[in-house]
């Protein structure tokens, strides 16, 4: 079993790589930070292959996938994990560059990797795609604007993949996490403001990367006739609030 995990250099991606290798997978971990992928390769050994490229770069991604060593093919599992949020301001104050980068990574990068690997899965009638969505794709919150919209895309894209793949044995799942600690998510969102990022998780027993990695493995371990369409995960500390009403 061979898996590709995008965004493998930190957070969910690193935890997913560790968990899959421990479960017997051979894992290709992709990311931009060569030093972190090299360190992960030293830790995980011969069953991990670091593949350095930016999923926002179409030509680079195509070359990386096309030049995979023969013994690292065919890929049977794609975990589209790479993604990010940038900013938490209202739409009329947001940085356009932030919006464009979220779209380029969360949508364009995810669809690119899917399109590159899906034909082989269909030809072999064997494979699984796990997309990393978010509860932000379902529930709105102030400042979520483009980030939430990209995750809504991931949710609908996952469902439409299932529709297109009717009659095949290929499985597709969208994982939708809530508040998760132990990652760089909020540090990136707040452009490196670590103090501000820390307040997001203060006093909260948040979901951890290992929880998401264990969920990925559980999905993969279901019988071949079972497809988990989507799975929504929150920490117990996070739940639903009332709809906001602005009163005069």
PDB file of C-alpha atoms in Angstrom:
ATOM      1  CA  UNK A   1       0.000   0.000   0.000  1.00  0.00           C
ATOM      2  CA  UNK A   2       1.418   3.328  -1.090  1.00  0.00           C
ATOM      3  CA  UNK A   3       0.090   6.667   0.121  1.00  0.00           C
ATOM      4  CA  UNK A   4       0.773  10.287  -0.773  1.00  0.00           C
ATOM      5  CA  UNK A   5       0.226  12.810   2.011  1.00  0.00           C
ATOM      6  CA  UNK A   6       0.415  16.493   1.087  1.00  0.00           C
ATOM      7  CA  UNK A   7       1.474  19.073   3.638  1.00  0.00           C
ATOM      8  CA  UNK A   8       3.606  16.455   5.357  1.00  0.00           C
ATOM      9  CA  UNK A   9       6.129  18.828   6.909  1.00  0.00           C
ATOM     10  CA  UNK A  10       4.012  19.795   9.930  1.00  0.00           C
ATOM     11  CA  UNK A  11       0.810  19.305  11.911  1.00  0.00           C
ATOM     12  CA  UNK A  12      -1.754  16.867  10.567  1.00  0.00           C
ATOM     13  CA  UNK A  13       0.483  15.828   7.685  1.00  0.00           C
ATOM     14  CA  UNK A  14       3.399  14.757   9.850  1.00  0.00           C
ATOM     15  CA  UNK A  15       1.115  12.848  12.224  1.00  0.00           C
ATOM     16  CA  UNK A  16      -0.670  11.134   9.326  1.00  0.00           C
ATOM     17  CA  UNK A  17       2.648  10.039   7.801  1.00  0.00           C
ATOM     18  CA  UNK A  18       3.789   8.548  11.110  1.00  0.00           C
ATOM     19  CA  UNK A  19       0.521   6.728  11.670  1.00  0.00           C
ATOM     20  CA  UNK A  20       0.336   5.294   8.165  1.00  0.00           C
ATOM     21  CA  UNK A  21       3.955   4.093   8.202  1.00  0.00           C
ATOM     22  CA  UNK A  22       3.360   2.417  11.561  1.00  0.00           C
ATOM     23  CA  UNK A  23       0.309   0.712  10.038  1.00  0.00           C
ATOM     24  CA  UNK A  24       2.366  -0.764   7.198  1.00  0.00           C
ATOM     25  CA  UNK A  25       1.951   1.829   4.451  1.00  0.00           C
ATOM     26  CA  UNK A  26       4.762   3.147   2.325  1.00  0.00           C
ATOM     27  CA  UNK A  27       4.262   6.898   2.419  1.00  0.00           C
ATOM     28  CA  UNK A  28       5.287   9.690   0.071  1.00  0.00           C
ATOM     29  CA  UNK A  29       5.254  12.933   2.038  1.00  0.00           C
ATOM     30  CA  UNK A  30       5.093  16.167   0.084  1.00  0.00           C
ATOM     31  CA  UNK A  31       5.797  19.723   1.181  1.00  0.00           C
ATOM     32  CA  UNK A  32       7.908  22.793   0.556  1.00  0.00           C
ATOM     33  CA  UNK A  33      10.291  22.508   3.529  1.00  0.00           C
ATOM     34  CA  UNK A  34      12.993  20.066   2.536  1.00  0.00           C
ATOM     35  CA  UNK A  35      14.699  20.106   5.933  1.00  0.00           C
ATOM     36  CA  UNK A  36      11.559  19.015   7.772  1.00  0.00           C
ATOM     37  CA  UNK A  37      10.810  16.268   5.261  1.00  0.00           C
ATOM     38  CA  UNK A  38      14.411  15.055   5.530  1.00  0.00           C
ATOM     39  CA  UNK A  39      14.093  14.888   9.319  1.00  0.00           C
ATOM     40  CA  UNK A  40      10.856  12.909   8.967  1.00  0.00           C
ATOM     41  CA  UNK A  41      12.578  10.554   6.531  1.00  0.00           C
ATOM     42  CA  UNK A  42      15.361   9.960   9.068  1.00  0.00           C
ATOM     43  CA  UNK A  43      12.728   9.126  11.662  1.00  0.00           C
ATOM     44  CA  UNK A  44      10.518   6.880   9.529  1.00  0.00           C
ATOM     45  CA  UNK A  45      13.142   5.109   7.447  1.00  0.00           C
ATOM     46  CA  UNK A  46      12.863   3.425   4.062  1.00  0.00           C
ATOM     47  CA  UNK A  47       9.070   3.355   4.090  1.00  0.00           C
ATOM     48  CA  UNK A  48       8.938   7.152   3.779  1.00  0.00           C
ATOM     49  CA  UNK A  49       9.852   9.081   0.641  1.00  0.00           C
ATOM     50  CA  UNK A  50      10.194  12.890   0.929  1.00  0.00           C
ATOM     51  CA  UNK A  51       8.983  14.718  -2.171  1.00  0.00           C
ATOM     52  CA  UNK A  52       9.726  18.441  -2.125  1.00  0.00           C
ATOM     53  CA  UNK A  53       7.478  20.660  -4.228  1.00  0.00           C
ATOM     54  CA  UNK A  54       4.845  23.369  -3.887  1.00  0.00           C
ATOM     55  CA  UNK A  55       1.334  22.227  -4.791  1.00  0.00           C
ATOM     56  CA  UNK A  56       0.633  25.782  -5.967  1.00  0.00           C
ATOM     57  CA  UNK A  57       3.162  25.205  -8.765  1.00  0.00           C
ATOM     58  CA  UNK A  58       1.455  23.134 -11.466  1.00  0.00           C
ATOM     59  CA  UNK A  59       4.586  22.307 -13.460  1.00  0.00           C
ATOM     60  CA  UNK A  60       6.557  21.359 -10.347  1.00  0.00           C
ATOM     61  CA  UNK A  61       3.758  19.095  -9.097  1.00  0.00           C
ATOM     62  CA  UNK A  62       3.329  17.408 -12.475  1.00  0.00           C
ATOM     63  CA  UNK A  63       7.068  16.731 -12.718  1.00  0.00           C
ATOM     64  CA  UNK A  64       7.291  15.379  -9.165  1.00  0.00           C
ATOM     65  CA  UNK A  65       4.425  12.939  -9.662  1.00  0.00           C
ATOM     66  CA  UNK A  66       5.513  11.868 -13.150  1.00  0.00           C
ATOM     67  CA  UNK A  67       9.039  11.104 -11.927  1.00  0.00           C
ATOM     68  CA  UNK A  68       8.134   8.957  -8.944  1.00  0.00           C
ATOM     69  CA  UNK A  69      10.401   5.884  -8.805  1.00  0.00           C
ATOM     70  CA  UNK A  70       8.799   2.752 -10.221  1.00  0.00           C
ATOM     71  CA  UNK A  71       8.782   1.011  -6.849  1.00  0.00           C
ATOM     72  CA  UNK A  72       6.800   3.923  -5.383  1.00  0.00           C
ATOM     73  CA  UNK A  73       3.963   3.315  -7.803  1.00  0.00           C
ATOM     74  CA  UNK A  74       1.042   2.727  -7.936  1.00  0.00           C
ATOM     75  CA  UNK A  75      -0.365   5.109  -5.336  1.00  0.00           C
ATOM     76  CA  UNK A  76      -3.397   3.613  -3.611  1.00  0.00           C
ATOM     77  CA  UNK A  77      -4.165   6.417  -1.140  1.00  0.00           C
ATOM     78  CA  UNK A  78      -4.091  10.195  -1.573  1.00  0.00           C
ATOM     79  CA  UNK A  79      -4.490  12.331   1.534  1.00  0.00           C
ATOM     80  CA  UNK A  80      -5.082  15.908   0.386  1.00  0.00           C
ATOM     81  CA  UNK A  81      -4.013  17.509   3.644  1.00  0.00           C
ATOM     82  CA  UNK A  82      -2.134  20.648   2.555  1.00  0.00           C
ATOM     83  CA  UNK A  83      -4.075  23.817   3.274  1.00  0.00           C
ATOM     84  CA  UNK A  84      -4.059  27.043   5.247  1.00  0.00           C
ATOM     85  CA  UNK A  85      -6.043  29.951   6.585  1.00  0.00           C
ATOM     86  CA  UNK A  86      -4.754  33.504   6.350  1.00  0.00           C
ATOM     87  CA  UNK A  87      -6.277  36.376   8.284  1.00  0.00           C
ATOM     88  CA  UNK A  88      -9.439  36.672  10.333  1.00  0.00           C
ATOM     89  CA  UNK A  89     -10.624  40.111   9.334  1.00  0.00           C
ATOM     90  CA  UNK A  90     -13.939  40.983   7.679  1.00  0.00           C
ATOM     91  CA  UNK A  91     -14.110  40.582   3.920  1.00  0.00           C
ATOM     92  CA  UNK A  92     -13.939  44.295   3.157  1.00  0.00           C
ATOM     93  CA  UNK A  93     -10.657  44.595   5.081  1.00  0.00           C
ATOM     94  CA  UNK A  94      -9.016  41.326   4.026  1.00  0.00           C
ATOM     95  CA  UNK A  95      -5.775  41.167   2.074  1.00  0.00           C
ATOM     96  CA  UNK A  96      -6.398  40.066  -1.505  1.00  0.00           C
ATOM     97  CA  UNK A  97      -3.065  38.231  -1.512  1.00  0.00           C
ATOM     98  CA  UNK A  98      -4.280  36.134   1.428  1.00  0.00           C
ATOM     99  CA  UNK A  99      -7.459  35.224  -0.421  1.00  0.00           C
ATOM    100  CA  UNK A 100      -5.530  34.229  -3.532  1.00  0.00           C
ATOM    101  CA  UNK A 101      -3.090  32.074  -1.608  1.00  0.00           C
ATOM    102  CA  UNK A 102      -5.879  30.209   0.191  1.00  0.00           C
ATOM    103  CA  UNK A 103      -7.607  29.529  -3.119  1.00  0.00           C
ATOM    104  CA  UNK A 104      -4.331  28.434  -4.739  1.00  0.00           C
ATOM    105  CA  UNK A 105      -3.548  25.951  -1.954  1.00  0.00           C
ATOM    106  CA  UNK A 106      -6.895  24.792  -0.589  1.00  0.00           C
ATOM    107  CA  UNK A 107      -8.638  24.487  -3.949  1.00  0.00           C
ATOM    108  CA  UNK A 108      -6.193  24.531  -6.868  1.00  0.00           C
ATOM    109  CA  UNK A 109      -3.501  22.442  -5.178  1.00  0.00           C
ATOM    110  CA  UNK A 110      -5.980  19.867  -3.924  1.00  0.00           C
ATOM    111  CA  UNK A 111      -7.687  19.488  -7.291  1.00  0.00           C
ATOM    112  CA  UNK A 112      -4.340  19.315  -9.100  1.00  0.00           C
ATOM    113  CA  UNK A 113      -3.056  16.394  -7.032  1.00  0.00           C
ATOM    114  CA  UNK A 114      -6.408  14.655  -7.355  1.00  0.00           C
ATOM    115  CA  UNK A 115      -6.409  15.020 -11.127  1.00  0.00           C
ATOM    116  CA  UNK A 116      -2.831  13.766 -11.414  1.00  0.00           C
ATOM    117  CA  UNK A 117      -3.426  10.601  -9.381  1.00  0.00           C
ATOM    118  CA  UNK A 118      -7.072   9.742 -10.032  1.00  0.00           C
ATOM    119  CA  UNK A 119      -6.678   8.357 -13.588  1.00  0.00           C
ATOM    120  CA  UNK A 120      -4.295   5.671 -12.345  1.00  0.00           C
ATOM    121  CA  UNK A 121      -6.690   4.714  -9.573  1.00  0.00           C
ATOM    122  CA  UNK A 122      -9.545   4.430 -12.071  1.00  0.00           C
ATOM    123  CA  UNK A 123      -7.441   2.359 -14.478  1.00  0.00           C
ATOM    124  CA  UNK A 124      -6.589  -0.073 -11.653  1.00  0.00           C
ATOM    125  CA  UNK A 125     -10.070   0.225 -10.122  1.00  0.00           C
ATOM    126  CA  UNK A 126      -8.361   0.596  -6.771  1.00  0.00           C
ATOM    127  CA  UNK A 127      -7.730   3.624  -4.624  1.00  0.00           C
ATOM    128  CA  UNK A 128      -8.877   6.025  -1.957  1.00  0.00           C
ATOM    129  CA  UNK A 129      -8.895   9.816  -1.643  1.00  0.00           C
ATOM    130  CA  UNK A 130      -9.184  11.520   1.736  1.00  0.00           C
ATOM    131  CA  UNK A 131      -9.649  15.285   1.619  1.00  0.00           C
ATOM    132  CA  UNK A 132      -9.026  17.532   4.600  1.00  0.00           C
ATOM    133  CA  UNK A 133     -11.998  19.830   4.858  1.00  0.00           C
ATOM    134  CA  UNK A 134     -13.198  21.734   7.901  1.00  0.00           C
ATOM    135  CA  UNK A 135     -16.329  22.493   9.858  1.00  0.00           C
ATOM    136  CA  UNK A 136     -15.763  25.983   8.400  1.00  0.00           C
ATOM    137  CA  UNK A 137     -17.104  24.554   5.143  1.00  0.00           C
ATOM    138  CA  UNK A 138     -20.463  24.040   6.852  1.00  0.00           C
ATOM    139  CA  UNK A 139     -20.686  26.621   9.640  1.00  0.00           C
ATOM    140  CA  UNK A 140     -20.028  30.303   9.033  1.00  0.00           C
ATOM    141  CA  UNK A 141     -18.148  32.575  11.415  1.00  0.00           C
ATOM    142  CA  UNK A 142     -16.972  36.192  11.194  1.00  0.00           C
ATOM    143  CA  UNK A 143     -13.665  36.379   9.366  1.00  0.00           C
ATOM    144  CA  UNK A 144     -14.036  32.911   7.848  1.00  0.00           C
ATOM    145  CA  UNK A 145     -14.936  34.354   4.422  1.00  0.00           C
ATOM    146  CA  UNK A 146     -12.579  32.805   1.830  1.00  0.00           C
ATOM    147  CA  UNK A 147     -11.212  30.073   4.108  1.00  0.00           C
ATOM    148  CA  UNK A 148     -14.706  28.781   4.796  1.00  0.00           C
ATOM    149  CA  UNK A 149     -15.572  29.053   1.121  1.00  0.00           C
ATOM    150  CA  UNK A 150     -12.548  26.952   0.117  1.00  0.00           C
ATOM    151  CA  UNK A 151     -13.556  24.260   2.586  1.00  0.00           C
ATOM    152  CA  UNK A 152     -17.125  24.325   1.279  1.00  0.00           C
ATOM    153  CA  UNK A 153     -15.577  23.677  -2.135  1.00  0.00           C
ATOM    154  CA  UNK A 154     -13.662  20.696  -0.729  1.00  0.00           C
ATOM    155  CA  UNK A 155     -16.881  19.314   0.747  1.00  0.00           C
ATOM    156  CA  UNK A 156     -18.818  19.590  -2.511  1.00  0.00           C
ATOM    157  CA  UNK A 157     -15.880  18.415  -4.625  1.00  0.00           C
ATOM    158  CA  UNK A 158     -15.613  15.276  -2.491  1.00  0.00           C
ATOM    159  CA  UNK A 159     -19.304  14.507  -3.015  1.00  0.00           C
ATOM    160  CA  UNK A 160     -19.067  15.147  -6.746  1.00  0.00           C
ATOM    161  CA  UNK A 161     -16.047  12.844  -7.005  1.00  0.00           C
ATOM    162  CA  UNK A 162     -18.212  10.109  -5.493  1.00  0.00           C
ATOM    163  CA  UNK A 163     -20.844  10.799  -8.150  1.00  0.00           C
ATOM    164  CA  UNK A 164     -18.292  10.622 -10.974  1.00  0.00           C
ATOM    165  CA  UNK A 165     -16.755   7.439  -9.577  1.00  0.00           C
ATOM    166  CA  UNK A 166     -20.028   5.519  -9.376  1.00  0.00           C
ATOM    167  CA  UNK A 167     -19.431   1.937 -10.450  1.00  0.00           C
ATOM    168  CA  UNK A 168     -15.777   1.950  -9.422  1.00  0.00           C
ATOM    169  CA  UNK A 169     -14.193   0.636  -6.246  1.00  0.00           C
ATOM    170  CA  UNK A 170     -12.571   3.994  -5.418  1.00  0.00           C
ATOM    171  CA  UNK A 171     -13.508   5.586  -2.105  1.00  0.00           C
ATOM    172  CA  UNK A 172     -13.645   9.298  -1.250  1.00  0.00           C
ATOM    173  CA  UNK A 173     -13.929  10.898   2.186  1.00  0.00           C
ATOM    174  CA  UNK A 174     -14.012  14.464   3.467  1.00  0.00           C
ATOM    175  CA  UNK A 175     -12.716  14.924   7.020  1.00  0.00           C
ATOM    176  CA  UNK A 176     -14.106  18.056   8.686  1.00  0.00           C
ATOM    177  CA  UNK A 177     -12.179  18.988  11.857  1.00  0.00           C
ATOM    178  CA  UNK A 178     -13.160  21.667  14.324  1.00  0.00           C
ATOM    179  CA  UNK A 179     -10.770  23.365  16.730  1.00  0.00           C
ATOM    180  CA  UNK A 180      -7.388  21.623  16.522  1.00  0.00           C
ATOM    181  CA  UNK A 181      -4.250  22.423  18.489  1.00  0.00           C
ATOM    182  CA  UNK A 182      -0.689  21.222  18.078  1.00  0.00           C
ATOM    183  CA  UNK A 183      -0.340  22.632  14.555  1.00  0.00           C
ATOM    184  CA  UNK A 184       0.865  25.810  12.861  1.00  0.00           C
ATOM    185  CA  UNK A 185      -2.666  26.658  11.694  1.00  0.00           C
ATOM    186  CA  UNK A 186      -3.293  29.719  13.861  1.00  0.00           C
ATOM    187  CA  UNK A 187       0.343  30.878  13.698  1.00  0.00           C
ATOM    188  CA  UNK A 188       0.001  30.963   9.917  1.00  0.00           C
ATOM    189  CA  UNK A 189      -3.456  32.544  10.056  1.00  0.00           C
ATOM    190  CA  UNK A 190      -2.128  35.378  12.214  1.00  0.00           C
ATOM    191  CA  UNK A 191       1.016  35.801  10.096  1.00  0.00           C
ATOM    192  CA  UNK A 192       3.452  34.559  12.734  1.00  0.00           C
ATOM    193  CA  UNK A 193       1.882  36.252  15.772  1.00  0.00           C
ATOM    194  CA  UNK A 194       2.501  33.348  18.164  1.00  0.00           C
ATOM    195  CA  UNK A 195       1.021  35.124  21.178  1.00  0.00           C
ATOM    196  CA  UNK A 196      -2.239  35.774  19.371  1.00  0.00           C
ATOM    197  CA  UNK A 197      -2.302  32.218  18.053  1.00  0.00           C
ATOM    198  CA  UNK A 198      -1.861  30.809  21.559  1.00  0.00           C
ATOM    199  CA  UNK A 199      -5.015  32.542  22.778  1.00  0.00           C
ATOM    200  CA  UNK A 200      -7.110  30.471  20.355  1.00  0.00           C
ATOM    201  CA  UNK A 201      -6.388  27.304  22.362  1.00  0.00           C
ATOM    202  CA  UNK A 202      -6.115  28.790  25.828  1.00  0.00           C
ATOM    203  CA  UNK A 203      -8.032  26.727  28.356  1.00  0.00           C
ATOM    204  CA  UNK A 204      -9.325  24.319  25.692  1.00  0.00           C
ATOM    205  CA  UNK A 205      -8.605  20.611  25.367  1.00  0.00           C
ATOM    206  CA  UNK A 206      -8.478  20.795  21.573  1.00  0.00           C
ATOM    207  CA  UNK A 207      -8.306  18.051  18.980  1.00  0.00           C
ATOM    208  CA  UNK A 208      -4.688  17.035  18.272  1.00  0.00           C
ATOM    209  CA  UNK A 209      -2.960  15.996  15.032  1.00  0.00           C
ATOM    210  CA  UNK A 210      -2.788  12.409  16.277  1.00  0.00           C
ATOM    211  CA  UNK A 211      -6.590  12.377  16.554  1.00  0.00           C
ATOM    212  CA  UNK A 212      -6.897  13.298  12.890  1.00  0.00           C
ATOM    213  CA  UNK A 213      -4.203  10.777  11.911  1.00  0.00           C
ATOM    214  CA  UNK A 214      -6.046   8.027  13.771  1.00  0.00           C
ATOM    215  CA  UNK A 215      -9.224   9.021  11.961  1.00  0.00           C
ATOM    216  CA  UNK A 216      -7.478   8.753   8.591  1.00  0.00           C
ATOM    217  CA  UNK A 217      -6.269   5.276   9.471  1.00  0.00           C
ATOM    218  CA  UNK A 218      -9.717   4.192  10.687  1.00  0.00           C
ATOM    219  CA  UNK A 219     -11.275   5.332   7.414  1.00  0.00           C
ATOM    220  CA  UNK A 220      -8.678   3.352   5.459  1.00  0.00           C
ATOM    221  CA  UNK A 221      -9.279   0.243   7.561  1.00  0.00           C
ATOM    222  CA  UNK A 222     -12.979   0.003   6.793  1.00  0.00           C
ATOM    223  CA  UNK A 223     -14.037  -2.910   4.567  1.00  0.00           C
ATOM    224  CA  UNK A 224     -13.693  -2.285   0.832  1.00  0.00           C
ATOM    225  CA  UNK A 225     -17.470  -2.054   0.394  1.00  0.00           C
ATOM    226  CA  UNK A 226     -17.756   0.774   2.972  1.00  0.00           C
ATOM    227  CA  UNK A 227     -17.282   4.443   2.035  1.00  0.00           C
ATOM    228  CA  UNK A 228     -17.191   7.092   4.740  1.00  0.00           C
ATOM    229  CA  UNK A 229     -18.589  10.075   2.826  1.00  0.00           C
ATOM    230  CA  UNK A 230     -17.695  12.609   5.487  1.00  0.00           C
ATOM    231  CA  UNK A 231     -16.786  12.745   9.141  1.00  0.00           C
ATOM    232  CA  UNK A 232     -17.094  15.841  11.351  1.00  0.00           C
ATOM    233  CA  UNK A 233     -14.890  16.064  14.427  1.00  0.00           C
ATOM    234  CA  UNK A 234     -14.911  18.623  17.233  1.00  0.00           C
ATOM    235  CA  UNK A 235     -13.386  18.713  20.693  1.00  0.00           C
ATOM    236  CA  UNK A 236     -15.962  18.320  23.438  1.00  0.00           C
ATOM    237  CA  UNK A 237     -15.211  21.913  24.463  1.00  0.00           C
ATOM    238  CA  UNK A 238     -16.493  23.214  21.112  1.00  0.00           C
ATOM    239  CA  UNK A 239     -20.155  23.181  20.203  1.00  0.00           C
ATOM    240  CA  UNK A 240     -22.865  25.193  18.457  1.00  0.00           C
ATOM    241  CA  UNK A 241     -23.980  28.694  19.393  1.00  0.00           C
ATOM    242  CA  UNK A 242     -27.097  30.711  18.637  1.00  0.00           C
ATOM    243  CA  UNK A 243     -27.468  32.603  15.407  1.00  0.00           C
ATOM    244  CA  UNK A 244     -26.410  36.206  15.852  1.00  0.00           C
ATOM    245  CA  UNK A 245     -29.050  38.923  15.698  1.00  0.00           C
ATOM    246  CA  UNK A 246     -28.042  42.573  15.435  1.00  0.00           C
ATOM    247  CA  UNK A 247     -30.543  44.709  17.324  1.00  0.00           C
ATOM    248  CA  UNK A 248     -31.076  48.462  17.015  1.00  0.00           C
TER     249      UNK A 248
END
